[in-house]
mmCIF file with all atom_site columns, C-alpha atoms in Angstrom:
data_model
loop_
_atom_site.group_PDB
_atom_site.id
_atom_site.type_symbol
_atom_site.label_atom_id
_atom_site.label_alt_id
_atom_site.label_comp_id
_atom_site.label_asym_id
_atom_site.label_entity_id
_atom_site.label_seq_id
_atom_site.pdbx_PDB_ins_code
_atom_site.Cartn_x
_atom_site.Cartn_y
_atom_site.Cartn_z
_atom_site.occupancy
_atom_site.B_iso_or_equiv
_atom_site.pdbx_formal_charge
_atom_site.auth_seq_id
_atom_site.auth_comp_id
_atom_site.auth_asym_id
_atom_site.auth_atom_id
_atom_site.pdbx_PDB_model_num
ATOM 1   C CA . UNK A 1 1   ? -82.430 14.943  -16.079 1.00 0.00 ? 17  UNK A CA 1
ATOM 2   C CA . UNK A 1 2   ? -81.478 13.646  -12.697 1.00 0.00 ? 18  UNK A CA 1
ATOM 3   C CA . UNK A 1 3   ? -77.854 12.040  -12.481 1.00 0.00 ? 19  UNK A CA 1
ATOM 4   C CA . UNK A 1 4   ? -77.153 9.471   -9.869  1.00 0.00 ? 20  UNK A CA 1
ATOM 5   C CA . UNK A 1 5   ? -73.495 8.454   -10.953 1.00 0.00 ? 21  UNK A CA 1
ATOM 6   C CA . UNK A 1 6   ? -70.456 9.166   -13.032 1.00 0.00 ? 22  UNK A CA 1
ATOM 7   C CA . UNK A 1 7   ? -70.526 8.168   -16.646 1.00 0.00 ? 23  UNK A CA 1
ATOM 8   C CA . UNK A 1 8   ? -67.990 5.602   -18.015 1.00 0.00 ? 24  UNK A CA 1
ATOM 9   C CA . UNK A 1 9   ? -66.138 8.324   -19.940 1.00 0.00 ? 25  UNK A CA 1
ATOM 10  C CA . UNK A 1 10  ? -65.963 10.470  -16.721 1.00 0.00 ? 26  UNK A CA 1
ATOM 11  C CA . UNK A 1 11  ? -64.415 7.673   -15.002 1.00 0.00 ? 27  UNK A CA 1
ATOM 12  C CA . UNK A 1 12  ? -61.858 6.905   -17.758 1.00 0.00 ? 28  UNK A CA 1
ATOM 13  C CA . UNK A 1 13  ? -60.794 10.670  -17.821 1.00 0.00 ? 29  UNK A CA 1
ATOM 14  C CA . UNK A 1 14  ? -60.207 10.571  -14.021 1.00 0.00 ? 30  UNK A CA 1
ATOM 15  C CA . UNK A 1 15  ? -58.239 7.311   -14.106 1.00 0.00 ? 31  UNK A CA 1
ATOM 16  C CA . UNK A 1 16  ? -56.129 8.810   -17.062 1.00 0.00 ? 32  UNK A CA 1
ATOM 17  C CA . UNK A 1 17  ? -55.456 11.875  -14.978 1.00 0.00 ? 33  UNK A CA 1
ATOM 18  C CA . UNK A 1 18  ? -54.779 9.907   -11.739 1.00 0.00 ? 34  UNK A CA 1
ATOM 19  C CA . UNK A 1 19  ? -52.264 7.648   -13.827 1.00 0.00 ? 35  UNK A CA 1
ATOM 20  C CA . UNK A 1 20  ? -50.492 10.812  -15.012 1.00 0.00 ? 36  UNK A CA 1
ATOM 21  C CA . UNK A 1 21  ? -50.225 12.236  -11.544 1.00 0.00 ? 37  UNK A CA 1
ATOM 22  C CA . UNK A 1 22  ? -48.909 8.933   -10.197 1.00 0.00 ? 38  UNK A CA 1
ATOM 23  C CA . UNK A 1 23  ? -46.360 8.647   -12.976 1.00 0.00 ? 39  UNK A CA 1
ATOM 24  C CA . UNK A 1 24  ? -45.010 12.143  -12.306 1.00 0.00 ? 40  UNK A CA 1
ATOM 25  C CA . UNK A 1 25  ? -44.795 11.519  -8.584  1.00 0.00 ? 41  UNK A CA 1
ATOM 26  C CA . UNK A 1 26  ? -42.918 8.268   -9.166  1.00 0.00 ? 42  UNK A CA 1
ATOM 27  C CA . UNK A 1 27  ? -40.350 10.100  -11.358 1.00 0.00 ? 43  UNK A CA 1
ATOM 28  C CA . UNK A 1 28  ? -39.943 12.674  -8.645  1.00 0.00 ? 44  UNK A CA 1
ATOM 29  C CA . UNK A 1 29  ? -39.493 9.996   -6.037  1.00 0.00 ? 45  UNK A CA 1
ATOM 30  C CA . UNK A 1 30  ? -37.037 8.225   -8.164  1.00 0.00 ? 46  UNK A CA 1
ATOM 31  C CA . UNK A 1 31  ? -34.947 11.361  -8.712  1.00 0.00 ? 47  UNK A CA 1
ATOM 32  C CA . UNK A 1 32  ? -35.192 12.194  -5.018  1.00 0.00 ? 48  UNK A CA 1
ATOM 33  C CA . UNK A 1 33  ? -33.801 8.676   -4.046  1.00 0.00 ? 49  UNK A CA 1
ATOM 34  C CA . UNK A 1 34  ? -31.025 8.753   -6.642  1.00 0.00 ? 50  UNK A CA 1
ATOM 35  C CA . UNK A 1 35  ? -29.892 12.151  -5.367  1.00 0.00 ? 51  UNK A CA 1
ATOM 36  C CA . UNK A 1 36  ? -30.227 10.864  -1.798  1.00 0.00 ? 52  UNK A CA 1
ATOM 37  C CA . UNK A 1 37  ? -27.904 8.057   -2.476  1.00 0.00 ? 53  UNK A CA 1
ATOM 38  C CA . UNK A 1 38  ? -25.417 10.426  -4.172  1.00 0.00 ? 54  UNK A CA 1
ATOM 39  C CA . UNK A 1 39  ? -25.358 12.736  -1.178  1.00 0.00 ? 55  UNK A CA 1
ATOM 40  C CA . UNK A 1 40  ? -25.295 9.738   1.156   1.00 0.00 ? 56  UNK A CA 1
ATOM 41  C CA . UNK A 1 41  ? -22.070 8.479   -0.490  1.00 0.00 ? 57  UNK A CA 1
ATOM 42  C CA . UNK A 1 42  ? -20.382 12.001  -0.611  1.00 0.00 ? 58  UNK A CA 1
ATOM 43  C CA . UNK A 1 43  ? -21.501 12.258  3.170   1.00 0.00 ? 59  UNK A CA 1
ATOM 44  C CA . UNK A 1 44  ? -19.820 9.105   4.172   1.00 0.00 ? 60  UNK A CA 1
ATOM 45  C CA . UNK A 1 45  ? -16.588 9.944   2.187   1.00 0.00 ? 61  UNK A CA 1
ATOM 46  C CA . UNK A 1 46  ? -16.444 13.325  4.009   1.00 0.00 ? 62  UNK A CA 1
ATOM 47  C CA . UNK A 1 47  ? -16.832 11.620  7.262   1.00 0.00 ? 63  UNK A CA 1
ATOM 48  C CA . UNK A 1 48  ? -14.182 9.087   6.510   1.00 0.00 ? 64  UNK A CA 1
ATOM 49  C CA . UNK A 1 49  ? -12.080 11.848  5.574   1.00 0.00 ? 65  UNK A CA 1
ATOM 50  C CA . UNK A 1 50  ? -12.785 13.765  8.766   1.00 0.00 ? 66  UNK A CA 1
ATOM 51  C CA . UNK A 1 51  ? -12.115 10.660  10.987  1.00 0.00 ? 67  UNK A CA 1
ATOM 52  C CA . UNK A 1 52  ? -8.587  10.355  9.279   1.00 0.00 ? 68  UNK A CA 1
ATOM 53  C CA . UNK A 1 53  ? -7.761  13.948  9.819   1.00 0.00 ? 69  UNK A CA 1
ATOM 54  C CA . UNK A 1 54  ? -8.965  13.728  13.504  1.00 0.00 ? 70  UNK A CA 1
ATOM 55  C CA . UNK A 1 55  ? -6.854  10.635  14.144  1.00 0.00 ? 71  UNK A CA 1
ATOM 56  C CA . UNK A 1 56  ? -3.781  12.025  12.471  1.00 0.00 ? 72  UNK A CA 1
ATOM 57  C CA . UNK A 1 57  ? -4.128  15.429  14.357  1.00 0.00 ? 73  UNK A CA 1
ATOM 58  C CA . UNK A 1 58  ? -4.617  13.737  17.816  1.00 0.00 ? 74  UNK A CA 1
ATOM 59  C CA . UNK A 1 59  ? -1.812  11.270  17.179  1.00 0.00 ? 75  UNK A CA 1
ATOM 60  C CA . UNK A 1 60  ? 0.653   13.984  16.425  1.00 0.00 ? 76  UNK A CA 1
ATOM 61  C CA . UNK A 1 61  ? -0.645  16.635  18.719  1.00 0.00 ? 77  UNK A CA 1
ATOM 62  C CA . UNK A 1 62  ? -0.629  14.288  21.730  1.00 0.00 ? 78  UNK A CA 1
ATOM 63  C CA . UNK A 1 63  ? 2.854   12.713  21.020  1.00 0.00 ? 79  UNK A CA 1
ATOM 64  C CA . UNK A 1 64  ? 4.809   11.907  24.033  1.00 0.00 ? 80  UNK A CA 1
ATOM 65  C CA . UNK A 1 65  ? 8.031   13.826  24.336  1.00 0.00 ? 81  UNK A CA 1
ATOM 66  C CA . UNK A 1 66  ? 10.811  13.010  21.714  1.00 0.00 ? 82  UNK A CA 1
ATOM 67  C CA . UNK A 1 67  ? 9.237   9.712   20.702  1.00 0.00 ? 83  UNK A CA 1
ATOM 68  C CA . UNK A 1 68  ? 8.792   10.430  17.191  1.00 0.00 ? 84  UNK A CA 1
ATOM 69  C CA . UNK A 1 69  ? 10.879  8.775   14.359  1.00 0.00 ? 85  UNK A CA 1
ATOM 70  C CA . UNK A 1 70  ? 10.378  9.777   10.591  1.00 0.00 ? 86  UNK A CA 1
ATOM 71  C CA . UNK A 1 71  ? 12.111  7.310   8.372   1.00 0.00 ? 87  UNK A CA 1
ATOM 72  C CA . UNK A 1 72  ? 12.358  8.382   4.829   1.00 0.00 ? 88  UNK A CA 1
ATOM 73  C CA . UNK A 1 73  ? 11.848  5.370   2.488   1.00 0.00 ? 89  UNK A CA 1
ATOM 74  C CA . UNK A 1 74  ? 11.253  6.969   -0.913  1.00 0.00 ? 90  UNK A CA 1
ATOM 75  C CA . UNK A 1 75  ? 10.754  10.448  -2.401  1.00 0.00 ? 91  UNK A CA 1
ATOM 76  C CA . UNK A 1 76  ? 7.095   10.169  -1.712  1.00 0.00 ? 92  UNK A CA 1
ATOM 77  C CA . UNK A 1 77  ? 6.833   7.843   1.227   1.00 0.00 ? 93  UNK A CA 1
ATOM 78  C CA . UNK A 1 78  ? 7.916   8.012   4.830   1.00 0.00 ? 94  UNK A CA 1
ATOM 79  C CA . UNK A 1 79  ? 7.410   5.722   7.779   1.00 0.00 ? 95  UNK A CA 1
ATOM 80  C CA . UNK A 1 80  ? 6.497   7.283   11.162  1.00 0.00 ? 96  UNK A CA 1
ATOM 81  C CA . UNK A 1 81  ? 7.077   5.604   14.481  1.00 0.00 ? 97  UNK A CA 1
ATOM 82  C CA . UNK A 1 82  ? 5.612   7.465   17.461  1.00 0.00 ? 98  UNK A CA 1
ATOM 83  C CA . UNK A 1 83  ? 4.155   7.162   20.939  1.00 0.00 ? 99  UNK A CA 1
ATOM 84  C CA . UNK A 1 84  ? 1.084   9.155   21.650  1.00 0.00 ? 100 UNK A CA 1
ATOM 85  C CA . UNK A 1 85  ? -1.505  9.335   24.276  1.00 0.00 ? 101 UNK A CA 1
ATOM 86  C CA . UNK A 1 86  ? -4.294  9.103   21.501  1.00 0.00 ? 102 UNK A CA 1
ATOM 87  C CA . UNK A 1 87  ? -5.643  5.692   21.054  1.00 0.00 ? 103 UNK A CA 1
ATOM 88  C CA . UNK A 1 88  ? -8.539  4.383   18.992  1.00 0.00 ? 104 UNK A CA 1
ATOM 89  C CA . UNK A 1 89  ? -8.110  0.788   20.303  1.00 0.00 ? 105 UNK A CA 1
ATOM 90  C CA . UNK A 1 90  ? -8.598  1.915   24.075  1.00 0.00 ? 106 UNK A CA 1
ATOM 91  C CA . UNK A 1 91  ? -4.836  1.591   24.988  1.00 0.00 ? 107 UNK A CA 1
ATOM 92  C CA . UNK A 1 92  ? -2.854  3.779   27.495  1.00 0.00 ? 108 UNK A CA 1
ATOM 93  C CA . UNK A 1 93  ? -0.020  5.594   25.733  1.00 0.00 ? 109 UNK A CA 1
ATOM 94  C CA . UNK A 1 94  ? 0.101   3.263   22.734  1.00 0.00 ? 110 UNK A CA 1
ATOM 95  C CA . UNK A 1 95  ? 2.908   3.079   20.117  1.00 0.00 ? 111 UNK A CA 1
ATOM 96  C CA . UNK A 1 96  ? 1.892   3.972   16.657  1.00 0.00 ? 112 UNK A CA 1
ATOM 97  C CA . UNK A 1 97  ? 3.318   3.568   13.172  1.00 0.00 ? 113 UNK A CA 1
ATOM 98  C CA . UNK A 1 98  ? 2.185   4.970   9.801   1.00 0.00 ? 114 UNK A CA 1
ATOM 99  C CA . UNK A 1 99  ? 3.253   2.774   7.069   1.00 0.00 ? 115 UNK A CA 1
ATOM 100 C CA . UNK A 1 100 ? 2.746   2.720   3.286   1.00 0.00 ? 116 UNK A CA 1
ATOM 101 C CA . UNK A 1 101 ? 2.614   -0.698  1.616   1.00 0.00 ? 117 UNK A CA 1
ATOM 102 C CA . UNK A 1 102 ? 1.620   -1.363  -1.937  1.00 0.00 ? 118 UNK A CA 1
ATOM 103 C CA . UNK A 1 103 ? 0.386   2.140   -2.236  1.00 0.00 ? 119 UNK A CA 1
ATOM 104 C CA . UNK A 1 104 ? -1.921  1.942   0.892   1.00 0.00 ? 120 UNK A CA 1
ATOM 105 C CA . UNK A 1 105 ? -1.454  3.873   4.148   1.00 0.00 ? 121 UNK A CA 1
ATOM 106 C CA . UNK A 1 106 ? -1.849  1.912   7.285   1.00 0.00 ? 122 UNK A CA 1
ATOM 107 C CA . UNK A 1 107 ? -1.835  2.984   10.924  1.00 0.00 ? 123 UNK A CA 1
ATOM 108 C CA . UNK A 1 108 ? -0.451  0.303   13.445  1.00 0.00 ? 124 UNK A CA 1
ATOM 109 C CA . UNK A 1 109 ? -1.216  0.772   17.137  1.00 0.00 ? 125 UNK A CA 1
ATOM 110 C CA . UNK A 1 110 ? 0.371   -1.577  19.742  1.00 0.00 ? 126 UNK A CA 1
ATOM 111 C CA . UNK A 1 111 ? 1.078   -1.586  23.566  1.00 0.00 ? 127 UNK A CA 1
ATOM 112 C CA . UNK A 1 112 ? 4.720   -2.500  22.642  1.00 0.00 ? 128 UNK A CA 1
ATOM 113 C CA . UNK A 1 113 ? 7.378   -0.260  21.078  1.00 0.00 ? 129 UNK A CA 1
ATOM 114 C CA . UNK A 1 114 ? 7.387   -0.730  17.394  1.00 0.00 ? 130 UNK A CA 1
ATOM 115 C CA . UNK A 1 115 ? 10.514  -1.146  15.382  1.00 0.00 ? 131 UNK A CA 1
ATOM 116 C CA . UNK A 1 116 ? 11.048  -0.914  11.635  1.00 0.00 ? 132 UNK A CA 1
ATOM 117 C CA . UNK A 1 117 ? 11.258  -3.284  9.664   1.00 0.00 ? 133 UNK A CA 1
ATOM 118 C CA . UNK A 1 118 ? 8.521   -5.151  11.437  1.00 0.00 ? 134 UNK A CA 1
ATOM 119 C CA . UNK A 1 119 ? 9.061   -8.964  12.139  1.00 0.00 ? 135 UNK A CA 1
ATOM 120 C CA . UNK A 1 120 ? 6.687   -11.843 12.722  1.00 0.00 ? 136 UNK A CA 1
ATOM 121 C CA . UNK A 1 121 ? 6.711   -11.021 16.579  1.00 0.00 ? 137 UNK A CA 1
ATOM 122 C CA . UNK A 1 122 ? 5.088   -7.495  16.120  1.00 0.00 ? 138 UNK A CA 1
ATOM 123 C CA . UNK A 1 123 ? 1.841   -7.267  17.877  1.00 0.00 ? 139 UNK A CA 1
ATOM 124 C CA . UNK A 1 124 ? -0.384  -4.490  16.613  1.00 0.00 ? 140 UNK A CA 1
ATOM 125 C CA . UNK A 1 125 ? -3.998  -3.555  15.577  1.00 0.00 ? 141 UNK A CA 1
ATOM 126 C CA . UNK A 1 126 ? -3.936  -2.593  11.832  1.00 0.00 ? 142 UNK A CA 1
ATOM 127 C CA . UNK A 1 127 ? -6.244  0.037   10.437  1.00 0.00 ? 143 UNK A CA 1
ATOM 128 C CA . UNK A 1 128 ? -6.369  0.792   6.658   1.00 0.00 ? 144 UNK A CA 1
ATOM 129 C CA . UNK A 1 129 ? -6.236  4.561   6.037   1.00 0.00 ? 145 UNK A CA 1
ATOM 130 C CA . UNK A 1 130 ? -6.528  4.511   2.293   1.00 0.00 ? 146 UNK A CA 1
ATOM 131 C CA . UNK A 1 131 ? -4.717  4.367   -1.154  1.00 0.00 ? 147 UNK A CA 1
ATOM 132 C CA . UNK A 1 132 ? -2.127  7.152   -1.287  1.00 0.00 ? 148 UNK A CA 1
ATOM 133 C CA . UNK A 1 133 ? 0.344   8.605   -3.897  1.00 0.00 ? 149 UNK A CA 1
ATOM 134 C CA . UNK A 1 134 ? 2.256   10.522  -1.231  1.00 0.00 ? 150 UNK A CA 1
ATOM 135 C CA . UNK A 1 135 ? 2.788   10.386  2.581   1.00 0.00 ? 151 UNK A CA 1
ATOM 136 C CA . UNK A 1 136 ? 5.326   12.679  3.852   1.00 0.00 ? 152 UNK A CA 1
ATOM 137 C CA . UNK A 1 137 ? 6.081   13.979  7.417   1.00 0.00 ? 153 UNK A CA 1
ATOM 138 C CA . UNK A 1 138 ? 8.347   16.711  8.076   1.00 0.00 ? 154 UNK A CA 1
ATOM 139 C CA . UNK A 1 139 ? 9.432   17.521  11.792  1.00 0.00 ? 155 UNK A CA 1
ATOM 140 C CA . UNK A 1 140 ? 10.768  20.939  12.971  1.00 0.00 ? 156 UNK A CA 1
ATOM 141 C CA . UNK A 1 141 ? 11.864  21.952  16.340  1.00 0.00 ? 157 UNK A CA 1
ATOM 142 C CA . UNK A 1 142 ? 11.319  25.482  17.563  1.00 0.00 ? 158 UNK A CA 1
ATOM 143 C CA . UNK A 1 143 ? 12.825  26.992  20.737  1.00 0.00 ? 159 UNK A CA 1
ATOM 144 C CA . UNK A 1 144 ? 10.271  29.018  22.923  1.00 0.00 ? 160 UNK A CA 1
ATOM 145 C CA . UNK A 1 145 ? 11.989  30.367  25.912  1.00 0.00 ? 161 UNK A CA 1
ATOM 146 C CA . UNK A 1 146 ? 13.470  27.288  27.766  1.00 0.00 ? 162 UNK A CA 1
ATOM 147 C CA . UNK A 1 147 ? 11.267  24.805  25.900  1.00 0.00 ? 163 UNK A CA 1
ATOM 148 C CA . UNK A 1 148 ? 11.755  23.090  22.653  1.00 0.00 ? 164 UNK A CA 1
ATOM 149 C CA . UNK A 1 149 ? 8.519   22.606  20.697  1.00 0.00 ? 165 UNK A CA 1
ATOM 150 C CA . UNK A 1 150 ? 8.071   20.005  17.991  1.00 0.00 ? 166 UNK A CA 1
ATOM 151 C CA . UNK A 1 151 ? 6.061   20.980  14.967  1.00 0.00 ? 167 UNK A CA 1
ATOM 152 C CA . UNK A 1 152 ? 4.889   18.311  12.338  1.00 0.00 ? 168 UNK A CA 1
ATOM 153 C CA . UNK A 1 153 ? 3.966   19.030  8.806   1.00 0.00 ? 169 UNK A CA 1
ATOM 154 C CA . UNK A 1 154 ? 1.747   16.094  7.384   1.00 0.00 ? 170 UNK A CA 1
ATOM 155 C CA . UNK A 1 155 ? 1.430   15.978  3.715   1.00 0.00 ? 171 UNK A CA 1
ATOM 156 C CA . UNK A 1 156 ? -0.873  13.321  2.191   1.00 0.00 ? 172 UNK A CA 1
ATOM 157 C CA . UNK A 1 157 ? -2.133  12.969  -1.266  1.00 0.00 ? 173 UNK A CA 1
ATOM 158 C CA . UNK A 1 158 ? -4.638  10.122  -1.755  1.00 0.00 ? 174 UNK A CA 1
ATOM 159 C CA . UNK A 1 159 ? -5.151  8.255   -5.066  1.00 0.00 ? 175 UNK A CA 1
ATOM 160 C CA . UNK A 1 160 ? -8.533  9.988   -5.682  1.00 0.00 ? 176 UNK A CA 1
ATOM 161 C CA . UNK A 1 161 ? -6.670  13.572  -5.481  1.00 0.00 ? 177 UNK A CA 1
ATOM 162 C CA . UNK A 1 162 ? -7.863  14.197  -1.962  1.00 0.00 ? 178 UNK A CA 1
ATOM 163 C CA . UNK A 1 163 ? -5.007  16.101  -0.233  1.00 0.00 ? 179 UNK A CA 1
ATOM 164 C CA . UNK A 1 164 ? -4.461  16.776  3.539   1.00 0.00 ? 180 UNK A CA 1
ATOM 165 C CA . UNK A 1 165 ? -1.927  19.222  4.584   1.00 0.00 ? 181 UNK A CA 1
ATOM 166 C CA . UNK A 1 166 ? -1.541  19.633  8.334   1.00 0.00 ? 182 UNK A CA 1
ATOM 167 C CA . UNK A 1 167 ? 0.835   21.730  10.532  1.00 0.00 ? 183 UNK A CA 1
ATOM 168 C CA . UNK A 1 168 ? 0.453   20.398  13.999  1.00 0.00 ? 184 UNK A CA 1
ATOM 169 C CA . UNK A 1 169 ? 2.262   21.506  17.128  1.00 0.00 ? 185 UNK A CA 1
ATOM 170 C CA . UNK A 1 170 ? 2.977   18.851  19.764  1.00 0.00 ? 186 UNK A CA 1
ATOM 171 C CA . UNK A 1 171 ? 0.984   19.661  23.010  1.00 0.00 ? 187 UNK A CA 1
ATOM 172 C CA . UNK A 1 172 ? 2.168   17.125  25.341  1.00 0.00 ? 188 UNK A CA 1
ATOM 173 C CA . UNK A 1 173 ? 5.733   18.414  25.385  1.00 0.00 ? 189 UNK A CA 1
ATOM 174 C CA . UNK A 1 174 ? 7.055   20.122  28.621  1.00 0.00 ? 190 UNK A CA 1
#
């Protein structure tokens, strides 16, 4: 007997097998897509935290000599006024303030010296850092030979339990 084509049953079996393979591949693709979305979100959060840490570090490491004021407001909240050579808005030696308002930490950057409390004449770019439970800055002075070096301990606890604890030495002091 000579066969020239597939029978109907053979075609149906092939279609069923092909359908099972496509369904399993779709489930795998869907699981991969879901895990990529989760990892993408985690990566974005880590990148955001890295940017915050970088700006904090550069602001305090590049402070200009004796231009840092730490104002204690509450047990878990400080206000910091400083002048730094770090700018995220392309300014030369900007004045920067870190302020917590309604549980949110903000960074203000201005060409003009900032004074607390701020008034309606204050001109600054405002960047939202994130929701915080604690924002504390501790300043210490250490004498090294003839020089006095400033050290800053930065303690931030975000609402999502992420914590930043930095000890930073001011590099610009002479």
